[in-house]
Coordinates of C-alpha atoms and ligand atoms in Angstrom, one line a residue:
M1 CA 6.7 -18.5 -30.0
S2 CA 3.8 -16.2 -29.6
S3 CA 1.3 -16.6 -26.8
T4 CA -2.4 -17.6 -26.9
L5 CA -3.4 -14.0 -26.8
T6 CA -1.3 -12.5 -29.7
S7 CA -1.9 -15.7 -32.0
L8 CA -5.7 -15.2 -31.8
P9 CA -7.3 -14.1 -35.1
A10 CA -9.0 -11.3 -33.2
W11 CA -5.6 -10.0 -32.2
Q12 CA -4.1 -10.5 -35.5
A13 CA -7.2 -8.5 -37.1
L14 CA -6.6 -5.6 -34.8
A15 CA -2.9 -5.6 -35.7
D16 CA -3.8 -5.4 -39.4
H17 CA -6.4 -2.8 -38.7
Q18 CA -4.0 -0.6 -36.8
R19 CA -1.2 -1.0 -39.6
T20 CA -3.7 -0.3 -42.5
T21 CA -5.9 2.5 -41.1
R22 CA -5.1 6.2 -40.8
F23 CA -6.5 7.5 -37.6
D24 CA -6.7 11.2 -37.8
L25 CA -9.1 12.8 -35.1
R26 CA -9.6 16.0 -37.0
E27 CA -10.5 14.0 -40.1
L28 CA -12.6 11.6 -38.3
F29 CA -14.7 14.4 -36.7
A30 CA -15.0 16.3 -40.1
A31 CA -16.2 13.0 -41.7
N32 CA -18.9 12.4 -39.3
P33 CA -20.9 15.2 -37.4
Q34 CA -22.7 12.4 -35.5
R35 CA -19.3 11.3 -33.9
F36 CA -20.2 12.4 -30.4
E37 CA -23.6 10.8 -30.4
R38 CA -22.1 7.6 -31.9
H39 CA -19.4 7.4 -29.4
T40 CA -21.0 8.2 -26.2
I41 CA -22.3 5.7 -23.4
S42 CA -24.4 7.0 -20.6
Q43 CA -25.1 4.8 -17.7
G44 CA -26.9 6.0 -14.5
E45 CA -25.3 9.4 -13.4
L46 CA -22.3 9.0 -15.9
L47 CA -21.5 9.6 -19.4
L48 CA -18.5 8.6 -21.3
D49 CA -17.5 10.4 -24.3
Y50 CA -14.8 8.4 -26.2
S51 CA -15.1 10.1 -29.5
K52 CA -11.7 11.7 -29.3
H53 CA -10.1 8.2 -29.7
Y54 CA -8.4 6.4 -32.5
V55 CA -11.5 4.4 -33.3
T56 CA -14.0 3.7 -36.2
A57 CA -16.9 1.5 -36.2
E58 CA -14.6 -1.1 -37.5
T59 CA -12.3 -0.6 -34.5
M60 CA -15.1 -1.1 -32.1
R61 CA -16.2 -4.2 -33.8
L62 CA -12.7 -5.7 -33.8
L63 CA -12.1 -4.8 -30.0
A64 CA -15.4 -6.2 -29.1
A65 CA -14.4 -9.5 -30.9
L66 CA -11.3 -9.5 -28.9
A67 CA -13.4 -9.3 -25.8
E68 CA -15.6 -12.2 -27.1
A69 CA -12.5 -14.3 -28.0
R70 CA -11.2 -13.9 -24.5
D71 CA -14.6 -14.9 -23.0
L72 CA -14.9 -11.8 -21.1
R73 CA -18.7 -12.7 -20.5
G74 CA -17.8 -16.1 -19.1
W75 CA -15.1 -14.5 -16.7
T76 CA -17.5 -11.8 -15.5
R77 CA -20.0 -14.6 -14.8
R78 CA -17.4 -16.5 -12.9
L79 CA -16.3 -13.4 -11.0
M80 CA -19.7 -12.6 -9.7
S81 CA -20.7 -15.9 -8.8
G82 CA -17.9 -16.5 -6.6
E83 CA -15.5 -18.9 -8.6
R84 CA -12.0 -18.8 -7.3
V85 CA -10.7 -16.5 -9.9
N86 CA -7.9 -15.4 -7.8
V87 CA -6.0 -18.7 -8.6
T88 CA -2.7 -18.0 -6.8
E89 CA -4.4 -17.4 -3.5
D90 CA -7.3 -19.9 -4.2
R91 CA -10.1 -17.4 -3.4
P92 CA -12.9 -15.5 -5.1
A93 CA -13.0 -11.9 -5.5
L94 CA -16.5 -11.1 -4.5
H95 CA -16.6 -7.4 -4.1
T96 CA -19.7 -7.3 -6.1
A97 CA -21.5 -9.4 -3.4
L98 CA -20.8 -6.5 -1.0
R99 CA -23.3 -4.4 -3.0
A100 CA -25.6 -7.0 -4.4
N101 CA -29.3 -7.2 -3.7
R102 CA -29.8 -10.8 -4.3
P103 CA -28.3 -13.9 -2.8
V104 CA -24.6 -14.8 -3.7
M105 CA -23.6 -18.3 -2.6
L106 CA -20.1 -19.4 -1.7
D107 CA -19.6 -22.9 -0.5
A108 CA -23.2 -23.3 -0.2
R109 CA -23.7 -20.3 2.0
D110 CA -25.3 -16.9 1.0
V111 CA -22.6 -14.4 1.9
T112 CA -24.9 -11.5 1.6
Q113 CA -26.2 -12.4 5.1
D114 CA -22.9 -11.7 6.5
V115 CA -22.8 -8.5 4.6
V116 CA -26.1 -7.3 5.8
R117 CA -25.2 -8.4 9.5
V118 CA -21.9 -6.2 9.4
R119 CA -23.8 -3.3 7.6
A120 CA -26.2 -3.2 10.5
Q121 CA -23.4 -3.2 12.9
M122 CA -21.8 -0.4 10.9
R123 CA -25.0 1.5 11.1
R124 CA -25.5 1.3 14.7
F125 CA -21.9 2.3 15.6
S126 CA -21.7 5.1 13.1
D127 CA -25.2 6.5 14.2
A128 CA -24.1 6.4 17.7
L129 CA -20.8 8.2 17.0
R130 CA -22.3 10.7 14.8
S131 CA -25.2 11.4 17.3
G132 CA -22.7 11.8 20.3
A133 CA -24.3 8.8 22.0
L134 CA -21.1 6.9 21.9
K135 CA -18.7 8.6 24.5
G136 CA -15.1 8.1 25.3
A137 CA -13.6 7.0 28.6
T138 CA -13.9 10.3 30.2
G139 CA -17.5 10.8 29.3
R140 CA -16.9 13.2 26.5
A141 CA -18.5 12.7 23.0
F142 CA -16.1 11.9 20.2
T143 CA -15.2 14.8 17.8
D144 CA -12.4 13.2 15.8
V145 CA -12.0 9.6 14.2
I146 CA -8.4 8.5 13.0
N147 CA -8.6 5.7 10.4
I148 CA -5.2 3.8 10.8
G149 CA -4.6 1.7 7.8
I150 CA -2.7 1.4 4.6
G151 CA -3.0 0.6 0.9
G152 CA -6.4 -0.9 0.3
S153 CA -7.4 -0.1 4.0
D154 CA -6.7 3.5 3.4
L155 CA -7.1 4.6 -0.2
G156 CA -10.6 4.1 -0.9
P157 CA -12.1 5.5 2.3
A158 CA -9.7 8.4 2.2
L159 CA -10.8 8.9 -1.5
A160 CA -14.5 8.7 -0.6
V161 CA -14.5 10.9 2.6
E162 CA -12.8 13.7 0.6
A163 CA -15.0 13.4 -2.5
L164 CA -18.1 13.5 -0.3
A165 CA -17.1 16.3 2.0
P166 CA -20.3 18.2 1.2
Y167 CA -22.3 15.3 2.8
A168 CA -20.1 15.3 6.0
G169 CA -21.6 15.3 9.4
P170 CA -20.2 16.6 12.6
L171 CA -17.3 14.3 13.0
R172 CA -13.7 15.0 11.5
V173 CA -12.2 11.9 9.9
H174 CA -8.4 11.7 9.5
F175 CA -6.3 9.2 7.7
M176 CA -3.0 7.9 9.1
S177 CA -1.3 5.5 6.7
N178 CA 2.4 6.1 6.5
V179 CA 4.7 4.5 9.1
D180 CA 6.6 8.0 8.8
G181 CA 6.4 9.4 12.4
A182 CA 6.0 12.8 10.7
H183 CA 2.5 11.6 9.4
V184 CA 1.6 10.2 12.9
E185 CA 2.5 13.5 14.5
A186 CA 0.9 15.6 12.0
V187 CA -2.4 13.5 12.4
I188 CA -2.5 13.5 16.1
K189 CA -1.3 17.2 16.5
G190 CA -4.0 19.5 17.7
L191 CA -6.4 16.4 18.5
D192 CA -7.8 15.8 21.9
P193 CA -7.2 12.2 22.9
E194 CA -10.2 12.4 25.2
T195 CA -12.5 12.9 22.1
T196 CA -10.7 10.9 19.5
L197 CA -11.5 7.4 18.3
A198 CA -9.1 5.3 16.3
I199 CA -10.2 2.7 13.7
V200 CA -7.5 0.1 13.1
A201 CA -8.3 -1.1 9.4
S202 CA -6.3 -4.1 8.5
K203 CA -7.5 -7.2 6.6
T204 CA -4.7 -9.2 7.9
F205 CA -4.0 -7.3 11.3
S206 CA -0.4 -7.9 10.7
T207 CA 0.7 -5.1 8.6
Q208 CA 4.0 -3.4 10.0
E209 CA 3.0 0.1 9.4
T210 CA -0.5 -0.1 10.6
L211 CA 0.3 -2.0 13.8
T212 CA 3.3 0.2 14.5
N213 CA 0.9 3.3 14.1
A214 CA -1.9 1.6 16.1
N215 CA 0.5 1.2 18.8
T216 CA 1.8 4.7 18.9
V217 CA -1.8 5.9 19.0
R218 CA -2.7 3.5 21.7
A219 CA 0.1 4.8 23.9
W220 CA -1.0 8.6 23.2
L221 CA -4.6 7.7 24.2
A222 CA -3.5 5.8 27.2
N223 CA -1.4 8.7 28.4
A224 CA -4.6 10.7 28.5
V225 CA -7.4 8.3 29.5
G226 CA -5.4 5.5 31.2
E227 CA -6.4 1.8 31.0
R228 CA -9.7 2.5 29.4
S229 CA -8.1 3.5 26.1
G230 CA -9.8 0.3 24.5
E231 CA -12.9 2.4 24.5
H232 CA -11.3 4.6 22.0
F233 CA -10.8 1.9 19.4
A234 CA -12.6 -0.1 16.9
A235 CA -11.1 -2.5 14.2
V236 CA -11.9 -3.5 10.8
T237 CA -10.4 -6.8 9.7
A238 CA -10.8 -10.5 8.5
N239 CA -8.5 -11.5 11.4
V240 CA -11.0 -11.1 14.4
K241 CA -8.6 -13.0 16.6
A242 CA -5.7 -10.6 16.2
A243 CA -7.9 -7.6 16.7
H244 CA -9.1 -9.1 19.9
G245 CA -5.6 -9.7 20.9
F246 CA -4.7 -6.1 20.5
G247 CA -7.5 -5.6 23.1
I248 CA -10.3 -4.3 21.0
D249 CA -13.8 -5.4 22.3
D250 CA -15.8 -7.9 20.1
S251 CA -18.6 -5.4 19.7
R252 CA -16.2 -2.9 18.1
I253 CA -14.6 -5.5 15.6
F254 CA -16.1 -5.1 12.1
E255 CA -15.6 -8.2 10.2
F256 CA -14.8 -8.7 6.4
W257 CA -13.6 -11.8 4.6
D258 CA -10.7 -13.2 2.6
W259 CA -13.0 -13.1 -0.5
V260 CA -12.7 -9.3 -0.5
G261 CA -9.3 -8.2 -1.9
G262 CA -7.7 -5.3 -0.3
R263 CA -8.0 -2.7 -2.9
Y264 CA -11.6 -3.9 -3.6
S265 CA -12.6 -3.5 0.1
L266 CA -14.2 -0.1 0.6
W267 CA -17.5 -1.5 0.2
S268 CA -17.0 -3.7 3.1
A269 CA -16.5 -2.6 6.7
V270 CA -13.4 -0.9 5.4
G271 CA -15.9 1.7 4.5
L272 CA -16.5 2.5 8.1
P273 CA -14.8 5.7 8.1
I274 CA -17.0 6.7 5.0
A275 CA -20.2 5.9 7.1
V276 CA -18.8 7.8 10.1
A277 CA -18.1 10.9 8.0
V278 CA -21.2 11.0 5.8
G279 CA -23.7 8.7 7.4
M280 CA -24.6 5.1 6.6
D281 CA -27.4 6.1 4.2
A282 CA -24.7 7.9 2.0
F283 CA -22.4 4.8 2.2
E284 CA -25.3 2.7 1.1
A285 CA -26.2 5.0 -1.7
M286 CA -22.4 4.5 -3.0
C287 CA -23.1 0.9 -3.1
E288 CA -26.3 1.3 -4.9
G289 CA -24.5 3.3 -7.6
A290 CA -21.8 0.6 -7.7
R291 CA -24.6 -2.0 -8.2
G292 CA -25.9 -0.2 -11.1
M293 CA -22.6 -0.2 -12.7
D294 CA -22.2 -4.0 -11.8
E295 CA -25.4 -4.7 -13.7
H296 CA -24.6 -2.6 -16.6
F297 CA -21.1 -4.4 -16.8
A298 CA -22.7 -7.8 -16.6
S299 CA -25.4 -7.2 -19.2
A300 CA -24.6 -4.5 -21.8
P301 CA -23.3 -5.4 -25.2
F302 CA -19.6 -4.9 -25.2
E303 CA -19.7 -2.0 -27.6
R304 CA -22.2 -0.1 -25.4
N305 CA -20.4 -1.3 -22.1
M306 CA -18.8 1.6 -20.4
P307 CA -16.1 -0.4 -18.5
V308 CA -15.5 -2.7 -21.3
V309 CA -14.9 0.0 -23.8
M310 CA -12.7 1.8 -21.4
A311 CA -10.8 -1.5 -20.9
L312 CA -10.5 -2.1 -24.7
L313 CA -9.2 1.4 -25.3
G314 CA -6.4 0.8 -22.9
V315 CA -5.5 -2.5 -24.6
W316 CA -5.7 -0.8 -28.0
Y317 CA -3.2 2.0 -27.0
G318 CA -1.0 -0.1 -24.9
D319 CA -0.5 -3.1 -27.1
F320 CA -1.1 -1.8 -30.7
F321 CA 0.4 1.7 -30.4
G322 CA 3.1 1.1 -27.7
R323 CA 1.6 3.8 -25.4
G324 CA 3.1 3.0 -21.8
A325 CA 1.4 5.5 -19.8
H326 CA -2.3 6.5 -19.0
A327 CA -3.3 9.8 -17.3
V328 CA -6.2 10.5 -15.0
L329 CA -7.1 14.2 -14.9
P330 CA -10.0 15.0 -12.6
Y331 CA -11.4 18.5 -13.2
D332 CA -12.7 18.4 -9.4
M333 CA -10.7 19.2 -6.5
R334 CA -12.6 16.7 -4.5
L335 CA -11.4 14.0 -6.6
K336 CA -7.8 14.9 -6.1
R337 CA -7.0 11.4 -4.5
F338 CA -8.6 9.5 -7.5
P339 CA -5.4 9.2 -9.4
D340 CA -3.8 7.7 -6.3
Y341 CA -6.7 5.4 -5.7
L342 CA -6.5 4.4 -9.4
Q343 CA -2.7 3.7 -9.3
Q344 CA -3.2 1.1 -6.9
L345 CA -6.4 -0.4 -8.4
E346 CA -4.8 -0.6 -11.8
M347 CA -1.2 -1.1 -11.1
E348 CA -1.3 -3.6 -8.4
S349 CA -4.0 -5.4 -10.2
N350 CA -2.7 -5.6 -13.6
G351 CA 1.1 -4.9 -13.1
K352 CA 1.9 -8.6 -13.9
R353 CA 4.3 -10.3 -16.4
V354 CA 2.9 -13.8 -16.3
T355 CA -0.6 -15.1 -17.2
R356 CA -2.8 -17.0 -14.6
E357 CA -1.2 -20.2 -15.8
G358 CA 2.4 -18.8 -15.1
E359 CA 3.3 -18.3 -18.8
P360 CA 5.4 -15.1 -19.4
V361 CA 3.4 -12.7 -21.5
D362 CA 4.8 -11.3 -24.9
Y363 CA 2.6 -8.2 -24.9
D364 CA 2.5 -5.3 -22.5
T365 CA -0.2 -5.2 -19.7
C366 CA -0.6 -2.4 -17.1
P367 CA 0.6 1.1 -18.1
V368 CA 1.9 3.8 -15.7
V369 CA -1.3 5.3 -14.3
W370 CA -0.7 8.9 -13.0
G371 CA -2.4 12.2 -12.8
A372 CA -3.5 15.1 -10.8
P373 CA -6.5 17.6 -10.8
G374 CA -7.0 20.1 -13.5
T375 CA -6.7 23.0 -13.8
N376 CA -3.6 22.6 -11.5
G377 CA -2.0 20.2 -14.0
Q378 CA -2.4 22.5 -16.8
H379 CA 0.2 24.9 -15.2
A380 CA 2.5 22.0 -14.5
F381 CA 2.7 18.9 -16.7
Y382 CA 0.3 19.5 -19.6
Q383 CA 3.1 20.9 -21.7
M384 CA 4.4 17.2 -22.1
L385 CA 1.0 16.0 -23.0
H386 CA 0.5 18.6 -25.5
Q387 CA 4.0 18.8 -27.3
G388 CA 6.1 16.0 -25.6
T389 CA 7.4 13.2 -27.7
Q390 CA 5.4 10.7 -25.8
I391 CA 1.5 10.4 -26.5
V392 CA -0.3 9.8 -23.2
P393 CA -4.0 8.8 -23.5
A394 CA -5.8 10.4 -20.7
D395 CA -9.2 10.3 -18.9
F396 CA -10.8 13.8 -18.1
I397 CA -13.5 13.6 -15.4
V398 CA -15.8 16.4 -14.6
C399 CA -19.2 17.1 -13.0
C400 CA -22.3 18.9 -14.5
K401 CA -23.1 20.4 -11.3
P402 CA -20.9 21.6 -8.5
H403 CA -21.5 21.4 -4.8
H404 CA -20.5 25.0 -4.3
A405 CA -22.3 28.3 -4.8
L406 CA -19.8 29.8 -7.2
P407 CA -21.1 29.3 -10.7
Q408 CA -18.5 31.3 -12.4
H409 CA -15.6 29.1 -11.0
H410 CA -17.5 26.1 -12.3
A411 CA -17.9 27.5 -15.7
I412 CA -14.2 28.2 -15.7
M413 CA -13.5 24.5 -14.7
L414 CA -15.8 23.2 -17.5
A415 CA -14.4 25.5 -20.1
N416 CA -10.8 24.6 -19.3
C417 CA -11.5 20.7 -19.3
F418 CA -13.3 20.9 -22.6
A419 CA -10.6 23.2 -24.0
Q420 CA -7.8 20.8 -23.1
T421 CA -9.3 17.8 -24.8
E422 CA -10.1 19.9 -27.7
A423 CA -6.6 21.2 -28.1
L424 CA -5.1 17.7 -27.5
M425 CA -7.2 16.5 -30.3
R426 CA -7.0 19.3 -32.7
G427 CA -3.5 20.6 -32.1
K428 CA -2.4 23.6 -34.1
T429 CA -1.1 23.2 -37.7
P430 CA 2.0 25.2 -39.0
E431 CA -0.5 27.1 -41.0
E432 CA -2.6 28.0 -38.1
A433 CA 0.2 28.9 -36.0
R434 CA 1.8 31.1 -38.7
A435 CA -1.4 32.9 -39.4
E436 CA -2.0 33.6 -35.9
M437 CA 1.5 35.2 -35.3
T438 CA 1.1 37.2 -38.6
A439 CA -2.1 38.4 -37.4
Q440 CA -0.4 39.6 -34.1
G441 CA 1.9 41.7 -36.4
L442 CA 5.1 39.7 -35.8
P443 CA 7.8 40.0 -38.6
S444 CA 7.9 37.3 -40.9
A445 CA 11.6 36.4 -39.9
E446 CA 10.4 36.1 -36.1
V447 CA 7.2 34.1 -37.3
E448 CA 9.5 31.4 -39.1
R449 CA 11.9 31.3 -36.0
L450 CA 9.1 30.7 -33.7
L451 CA 7.0 28.5 -35.6
P452 CA 8.2 25.0 -34.8
H453 CA 7.8 25.9 -31.1
K454 CA 4.0 27.1 -31.6
V455 CA 3.0 24.0 -33.5
F456 CA 0.9 21.3 -31.6
P457 CA 0.9 18.1 -33.2
G458 CA -2.6 17.3 -31.8
N459 CA -4.3 13.8 -32.5
R460 CA -3.6 13.0 -28.8
P461 CA -6.6 10.8 -27.6
T462 CA -8.7 11.5 -24.6
S463 CA -11.9 10.1 -22.8
T464 CA -14.2 12.5 -21.0
L465 CA -16.3 11.1 -18.3
V466 CA -19.1 13.6 -17.0
L467 CA -20.8 13.0 -13.7
D468 CA -24.1 14.6 -13.1
A469 CA -22.7 15.7 -9.7
L470 CA -20.3 14.2 -7.2
T471 CA -22.9 12.5 -5.2
P472 CA -22.6 9.1 -3.3
R473 CA -24.3 7.2 -6.0
A474 CA -22.2 8.8 -8.9
L475 CA -18.9 8.2 -6.9
G476 CA -19.9 4.6 -6.3
A477 CA -20.6 4.1 -10.0
L478 CA -17.3 5.8 -10.9
I479 CA -15.3 3.5 -8.7
A480 CA -17.1 0.5 -9.9
L481 CA -16.5 1.5 -13.5
Y482 CA -12.8 1.5 -12.9
E483 CA -12.9 -1.8 -11.0
H484 CA -14.6 -3.5 -13.9
K485 CA -12.4 -1.7 -16.5
V486 CA -9.4 -3.3 -14.7
F487 CA -10.9 -6.8 -14.4
A488 CA -11.9 -6.8 -18.2
Q489 CA -8.3 -5.8 -19.1
S490 CA -6.9 -8.6 -16.8
V491 CA -9.2 -11.0 -18.8
I492 CA -7.8 -9.8 -22.1
W493 CA -4.4 -10.0 -20.9
G494 CA -5.0 -13.4 -19.1
V495 CA -3.5 -12.1 -15.9
N496 CA -4.7 -12.6 -12.3
A497 CA -5.9 -9.1 -11.2
F498 CA -6.4 -10.2 -7.7
D499 CA -3.0 -11.1 -6.2
Q500 CA 0.0 -8.9 -5.4
W501 CA 3.0 -11.1 -5.0
G502 CA 5.2 -8.1 -6.2
V503 CA 5.0 -6.2 -2.9
E504 CA 6.3 -9.3 -0.8
L505 CA 10.1 -9.1 -1.4
G506 CA 10.6 -5.6 -0.2
K507 CA 8.6 -6.4 3.1
K508 CA 10.8 -9.4 3.7
L509 CA 14.0 -7.4 3.1
A510 CA 12.8 -4.4 5.4
D511 CA 12.3 -7.0 8.2
R512 CA 15.9 -8.2 7.7
I513 CA 17.3 -4.6 7.6
L514 CA 15.5 -3.0 10.5
P515 CA 17.5 -5.0 13.3
E516 CA 20.8 -4.3 11.1
L517 CA 20.2 -0.5 11.4
A518 CA 20.4 -0.8 15.1
G519 CA 23.4 -3.1 15.3
A520 CA 26.9 -1.5 16.4
S521 CA 29.2 -3.1 13.7
P522 CA 29.3 -2.6 10.0
V523 CA 26.9 -4.7 7.9
T524 CA 28.2 -7.0 5.3
S525 CA 25.2 -9.2 4.5
H526 CA 24.0 -7.3 1.4
D527 CA 25.6 -5.8 -1.7
S528 CA 27.9 -2.8 -1.1
S529 CA 25.3 -0.2 -1.9
T530 CA 22.8 -1.7 0.7
N531 CA 25.4 -2.2 3.3
G532 CA 27.0 1.3 2.7
L533 CA 23.4 2.9 3.1
I534 CA 22.5 1.0 6.2
D535 CA 25.9 1.9 7.8
Y536 CA 25.8 5.5 6.6
T537 CA 22.3 6.2 8.1
G538 CA 23.2 4.3 11.3
G539 CA 26.4 6.5 11.7
K540 CA 28.6 3.6 11.3
R541 CA 30.7 5.4 8.5
Ligands
G6Q1 C1 -4.5 -4.5 -1.6 C2 -3.3 -4.8 -1.1 C3 -2.6 -3.9 0.1 C4 -3.2 -4.1 1.3 C5 -2.3 -3.4 2.4 C6 -3.0 -3.4 3.7 O1 -5.1 -5.1 -2.5 O2 -3.2 -6.0 -0.7 O3 -2.6 -2.4 -0.4 O4 -4.5 -3.6 1.5 O5 -1.0 -4.0 2.3 O6 -3.1 -4.6 4.2 P1 -4.0 -4.9 5.4 O7 -5.5 -4.4 5.3 O8 -3.9 -6.3 5.6 O9 -3.2 -4.3 6.6

């Protein structure tokens, strides 16, 4: 039996369109010199070129009709007005309220008042830290800040602090996420505890890795400054009581709320390390950039709506062409963490196999999202993108203007970015490859022997996203763009983008295994592989 989604006329129409239409990108470009103009959307500091995709005007019309049929407009309204769209946790997902400039009511209360209060607290604290007015227990100004957090309490701020490095002030901001002692040692190595402040960022304040790391850092700080080590801590959490219990003073606890999902939380006090690094004005500029994207997402017609178009293209390739992967390729070294950030945003949000109502789906949901910066990737995995057996739709991201003073370097970046999407689209036919080798003077037998290796199939779809420059506003808009893309896809697929039950099982099992590792006798309570591995690493075999 097919599901509500796949039995929709809008879905069937797309399936028919896919079956009966030839999508040849070279031909589509040849047939319409206006293709770039027709298939670009600009919004604020961003431009999306989606002309190198398997789409015609009819495709876009049918995809938009699918979004209509899934009531995307209604769901967007529900999301932004605080309905409990996270049905399995019975919570709203109100990250847009964190950057709104109008009241957002939740249970008869305007939550933006709380946002404004915590923002003011963030400003006071980050200003005092950045100016050197706030001092450590031994009277010295802070030079280094460590954010201790993982997942949603790490990836967003780490991305933004790196992306906005040209805006950074005097403080060095470090990120400690992994419980791996090597990570802990690598971060604290070379830091002076007397001038180091730690922000413990944990929504629940119960995450094993974060609390283990926070305790280790506390011991390291206490060793240097004694019992006043509490003056070297701040906390960002929705569990104020637990942060207090850890010994952090109320004035240093920055609250956020259960209506903010972890991976959507960098706009809340989780963004404190961003404010510390680049200043509160820049953090607020990020929020403004995101708000511009929120307004665009909520109001632009689907076919002119950047996040909706990106979402629909993902559905088009995943569900109608069977493409199981999606690459994100920033041509900007400062965005090197963006693929990691998006892996969580996309795969934790939409890596689901049952609908909101608990029905198994009979279509594909989230693809594998991966990537790395260009041009580095060109010298590593692009071979597969060009000539491998799988077609991987990709987002190329690049800035018009760099922040550095090496124009020739930027020109090379731009040239490579555009060359790759052109090459993926055009490919190289046997005739072109033959003519090229013949012109090089190769003997004809050699030309024929090498020919199959020199052919590029082409017709490989890509989007290009162009930012004016990697400013706080543009970064905010870019992140919000993907947040809304992910939400729009969740609406099409009918899944809850805001829970993550899939991470629970492993956590529970780790709690069970931890004491077994320390036990003296061989373990028998698991399968033979798990027992064997525990015993082997514990020296019991
Ligand atoms: C995000 C996830 C997850 C979460 C971390 C850290 O949406 O829920 O990545 O952010 O597990 O959780 P805490 O902030 O509660 O420590």
